[in-house]
Coordinates of C-alpha atoms in Angstrom, one line a residue:
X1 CA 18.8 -8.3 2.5
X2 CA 17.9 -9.4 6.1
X3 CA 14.5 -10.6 5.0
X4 CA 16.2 -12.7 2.1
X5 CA 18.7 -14.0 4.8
X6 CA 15.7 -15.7 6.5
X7 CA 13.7 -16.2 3.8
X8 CA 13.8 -20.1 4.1
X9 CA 11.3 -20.9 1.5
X10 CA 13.6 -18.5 -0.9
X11 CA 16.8 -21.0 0.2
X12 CA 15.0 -23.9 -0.5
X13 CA 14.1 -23.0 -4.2
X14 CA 17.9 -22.0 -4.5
X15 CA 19.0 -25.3 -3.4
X16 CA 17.0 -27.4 -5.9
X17 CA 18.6 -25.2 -8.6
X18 CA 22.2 -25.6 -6.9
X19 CA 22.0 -29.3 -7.3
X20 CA 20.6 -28.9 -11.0
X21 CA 23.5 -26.6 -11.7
X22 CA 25.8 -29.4 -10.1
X23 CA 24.1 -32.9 -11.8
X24 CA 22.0 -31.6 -15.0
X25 CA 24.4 -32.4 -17.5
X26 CA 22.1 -31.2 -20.7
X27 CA 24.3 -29.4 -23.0
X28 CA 27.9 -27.9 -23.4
X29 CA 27.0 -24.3 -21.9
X30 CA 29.3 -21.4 -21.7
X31 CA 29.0 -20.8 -17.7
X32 CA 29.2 -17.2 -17.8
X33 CA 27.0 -15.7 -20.3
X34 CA 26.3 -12.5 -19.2
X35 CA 26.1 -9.6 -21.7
X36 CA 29.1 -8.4 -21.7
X37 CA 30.5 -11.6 -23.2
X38 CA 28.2 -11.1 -26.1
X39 CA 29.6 -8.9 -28.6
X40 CA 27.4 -7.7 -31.9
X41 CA 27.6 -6.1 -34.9
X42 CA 25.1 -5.5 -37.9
X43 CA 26.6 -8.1 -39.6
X44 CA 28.0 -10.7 -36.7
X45 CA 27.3 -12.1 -33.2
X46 CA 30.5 -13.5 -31.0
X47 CA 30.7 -14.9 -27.8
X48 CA 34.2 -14.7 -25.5
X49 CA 35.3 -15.9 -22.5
X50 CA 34.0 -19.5 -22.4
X51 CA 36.6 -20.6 -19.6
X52 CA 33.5 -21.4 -17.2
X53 CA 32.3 -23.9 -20.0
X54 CA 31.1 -26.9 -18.8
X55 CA 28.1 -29.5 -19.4
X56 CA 25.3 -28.2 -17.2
X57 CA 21.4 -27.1 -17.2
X58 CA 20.6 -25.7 -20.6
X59 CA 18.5 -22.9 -18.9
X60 CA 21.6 -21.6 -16.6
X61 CA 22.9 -19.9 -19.7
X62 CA 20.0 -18.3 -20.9
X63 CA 19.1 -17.7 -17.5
X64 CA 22.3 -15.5 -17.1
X65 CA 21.6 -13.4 -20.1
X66 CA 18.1 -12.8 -19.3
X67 CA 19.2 -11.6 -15.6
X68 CA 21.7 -9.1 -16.6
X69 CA 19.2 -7.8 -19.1
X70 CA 16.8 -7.5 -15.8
X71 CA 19.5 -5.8 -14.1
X72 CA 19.6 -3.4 -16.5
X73 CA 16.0 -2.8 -16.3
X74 CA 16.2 -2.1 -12.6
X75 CA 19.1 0.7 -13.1
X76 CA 16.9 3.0 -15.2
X77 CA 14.9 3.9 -12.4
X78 CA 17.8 5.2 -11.7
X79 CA 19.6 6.2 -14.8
X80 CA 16.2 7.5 -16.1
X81 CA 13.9 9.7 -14.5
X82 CA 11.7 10.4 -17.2
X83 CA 8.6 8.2 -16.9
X84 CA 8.1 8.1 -19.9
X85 CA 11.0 8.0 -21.5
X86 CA 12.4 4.9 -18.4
X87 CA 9.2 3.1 -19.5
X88 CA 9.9 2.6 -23.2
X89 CA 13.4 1.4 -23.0
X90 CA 12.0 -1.1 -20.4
X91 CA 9.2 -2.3 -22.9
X92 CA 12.6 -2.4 -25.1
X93 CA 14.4 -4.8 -22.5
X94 CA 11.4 -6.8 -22.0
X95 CA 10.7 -7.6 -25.5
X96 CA 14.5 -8.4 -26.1
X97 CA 14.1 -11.3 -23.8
X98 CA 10.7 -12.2 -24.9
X99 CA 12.6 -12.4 -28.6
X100 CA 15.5 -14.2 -27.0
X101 CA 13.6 -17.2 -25.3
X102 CA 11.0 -17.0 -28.8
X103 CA 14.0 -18.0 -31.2
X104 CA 16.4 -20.0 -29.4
X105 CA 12.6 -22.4 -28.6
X106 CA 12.2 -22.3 -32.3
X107 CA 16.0 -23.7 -33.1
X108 CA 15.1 -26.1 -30.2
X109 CA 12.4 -27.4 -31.9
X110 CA 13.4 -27.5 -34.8
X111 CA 16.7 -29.6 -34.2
X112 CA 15.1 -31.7 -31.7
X113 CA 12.9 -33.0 -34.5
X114 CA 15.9 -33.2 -37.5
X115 CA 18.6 -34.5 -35.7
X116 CA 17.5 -35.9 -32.4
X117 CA 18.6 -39.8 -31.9
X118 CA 16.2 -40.2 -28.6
X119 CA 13.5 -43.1 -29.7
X120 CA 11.5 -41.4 -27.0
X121 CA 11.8 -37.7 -28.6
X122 CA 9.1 -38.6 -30.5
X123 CA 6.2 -39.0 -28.0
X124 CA 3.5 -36.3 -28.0
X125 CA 3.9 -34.2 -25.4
X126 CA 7.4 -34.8 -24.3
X127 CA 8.8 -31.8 -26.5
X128 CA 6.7 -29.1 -24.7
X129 CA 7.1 -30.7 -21.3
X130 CA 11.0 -30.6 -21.5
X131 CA 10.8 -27.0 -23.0
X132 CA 8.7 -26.5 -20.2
X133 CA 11.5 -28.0 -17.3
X134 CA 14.2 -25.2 -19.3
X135 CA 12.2 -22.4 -19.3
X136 CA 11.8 -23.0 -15.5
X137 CA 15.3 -23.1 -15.3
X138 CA 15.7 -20.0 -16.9
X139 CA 13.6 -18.1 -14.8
X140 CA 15.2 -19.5 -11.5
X141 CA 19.1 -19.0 -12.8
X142 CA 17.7 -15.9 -14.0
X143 CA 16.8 -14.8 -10.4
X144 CA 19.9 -16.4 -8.5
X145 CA 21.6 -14.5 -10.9
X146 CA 20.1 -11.5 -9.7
X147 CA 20.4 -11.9 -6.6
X148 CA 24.2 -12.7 -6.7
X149 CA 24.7 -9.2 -8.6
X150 CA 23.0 -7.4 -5.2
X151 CA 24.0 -9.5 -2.2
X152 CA 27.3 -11.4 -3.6
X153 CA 30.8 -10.0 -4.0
X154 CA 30.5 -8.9 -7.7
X155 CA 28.3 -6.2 -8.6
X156 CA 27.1 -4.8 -12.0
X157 CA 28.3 -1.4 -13.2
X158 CA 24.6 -0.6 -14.0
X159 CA 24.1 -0.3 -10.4
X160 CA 26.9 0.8 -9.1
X161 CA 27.2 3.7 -11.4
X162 CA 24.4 5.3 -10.4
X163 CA 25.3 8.2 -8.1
X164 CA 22.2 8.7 -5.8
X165 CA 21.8 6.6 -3.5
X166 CA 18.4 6.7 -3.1
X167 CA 18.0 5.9 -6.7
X168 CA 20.7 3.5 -6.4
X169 CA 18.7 1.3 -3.8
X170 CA 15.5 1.9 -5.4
X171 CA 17.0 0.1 -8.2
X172 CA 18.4 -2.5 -5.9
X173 CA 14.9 -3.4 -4.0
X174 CA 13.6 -3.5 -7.6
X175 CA 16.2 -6.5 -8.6
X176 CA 15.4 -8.2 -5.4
X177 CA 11.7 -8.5 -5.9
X178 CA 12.1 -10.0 -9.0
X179 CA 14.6 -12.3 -8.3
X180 CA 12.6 -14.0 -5.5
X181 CA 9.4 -13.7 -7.9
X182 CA 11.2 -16.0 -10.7
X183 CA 12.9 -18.1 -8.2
X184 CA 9.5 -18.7 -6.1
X185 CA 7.0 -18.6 -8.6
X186 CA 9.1 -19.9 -11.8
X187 CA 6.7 -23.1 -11.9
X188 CA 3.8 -21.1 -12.8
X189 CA 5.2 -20.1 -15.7
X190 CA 4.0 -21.7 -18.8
X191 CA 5.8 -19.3 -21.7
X192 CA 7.6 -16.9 -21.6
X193 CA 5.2 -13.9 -21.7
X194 CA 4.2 -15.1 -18.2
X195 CA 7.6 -13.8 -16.8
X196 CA 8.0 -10.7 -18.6
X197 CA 4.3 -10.1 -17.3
X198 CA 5.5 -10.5 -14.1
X199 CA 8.2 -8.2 -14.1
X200 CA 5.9 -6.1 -15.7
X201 CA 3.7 -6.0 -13.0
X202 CA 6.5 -5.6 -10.2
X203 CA 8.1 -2.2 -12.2
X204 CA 4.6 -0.7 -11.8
X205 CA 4.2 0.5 -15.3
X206 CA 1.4 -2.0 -16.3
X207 CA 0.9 -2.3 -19.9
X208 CA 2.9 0.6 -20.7
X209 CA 6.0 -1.4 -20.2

């Protein structure tokens, strides 16, 4: 936590996405959309507690989900000690987000070129660069996110119920490499397999994850 705390070049990235939080006015996005606002069934998919609403950076929402899903990843090491068995529901995680970022760029596209107004929409190129800009976003909410859940006031029970706390703060340091790898190296991402690679690499199990 001290090293973050003095991590200037860390601050810096989080300011640029402060001020995008406070001026991108893209969409009408819930504010708060962690996973437990999401509630599914076989059959349905609803979404409560939109009192944060507000019209903001596209990527901050998805952001959110894809960071609590990271947090979740982080507590198996220590909810689950089995390597094997810790390593699959990761690959499980990390798939769920590739899946989440896949469709929600296909319904992008695909109303962007039905229903969009924008004269300009139509210019080759534009499309994938402004897909590009949110999936930036993503990865940077996605790490303050993070972050918040470790060093700010209100924690995650994924975390906070596990009961060594060894494992706990194994779990912990986990969450705060990768949120200063998606806040400081979010540009170099150019799809979304480039982030779940990274995290990936940062959970140590390689390919098998």
């Amino acid at each position: 936590m001290e090293e973050i705390w003095k991590n200037d070049p860390l601050k810096l990235e989080v300011a640029k996405l402060k001020e995008g939080f406070l001026t991108h006015a893209q969409a009408l996005i819930h504010g708060d959309l962690h996973t437990g606002s999401i509630m599914v069934t076989e059959e349905d998919t609803k979404v409560i507690d939109p009192e944060f609403a507000f019209y903001g950076s596209i990527g901050f929402d998805i952001g959110a989900v894809i960071g609590n899903l990271l947090l979740s990843l982080a507590s198996h090491e220590g909810h689950t000690l089995d390597w094997q068995e810790r390593t699959k529901y990761q690959a499980y995680l990390l798939k769920m987000i590739e899946q989440i970022w896949t469709y929600f760029e296909k319904e992008f596209r695909d109303l962007w070129e039905k229903v969009s107004k924008e004269r300009m929409a139509v210019i080759p190129g534009y499309l994938d660069q402004y897909l590009l800009q949110i999936l930036e976003d993503t990865a940077g909410y996605a790490g303050c996110k993070m972050i918040r859940r470790i060093i700010g006031l209100a924690h995650v029970e994924d975390l906070e119920s596990i009961n060594d706390p060894s494992l706990r703060a194994k779990g912990e340091k986990l969450v705060l490499l990768v949120e200063q790898k998606l806040i400081l190296e979010r540009r170099k991402f150019q799809g979304i397999n480039d982030m779940t690679s990274c995290v990936r690499q940062l959970t140590g199990c390689g390919e098998e994850c």
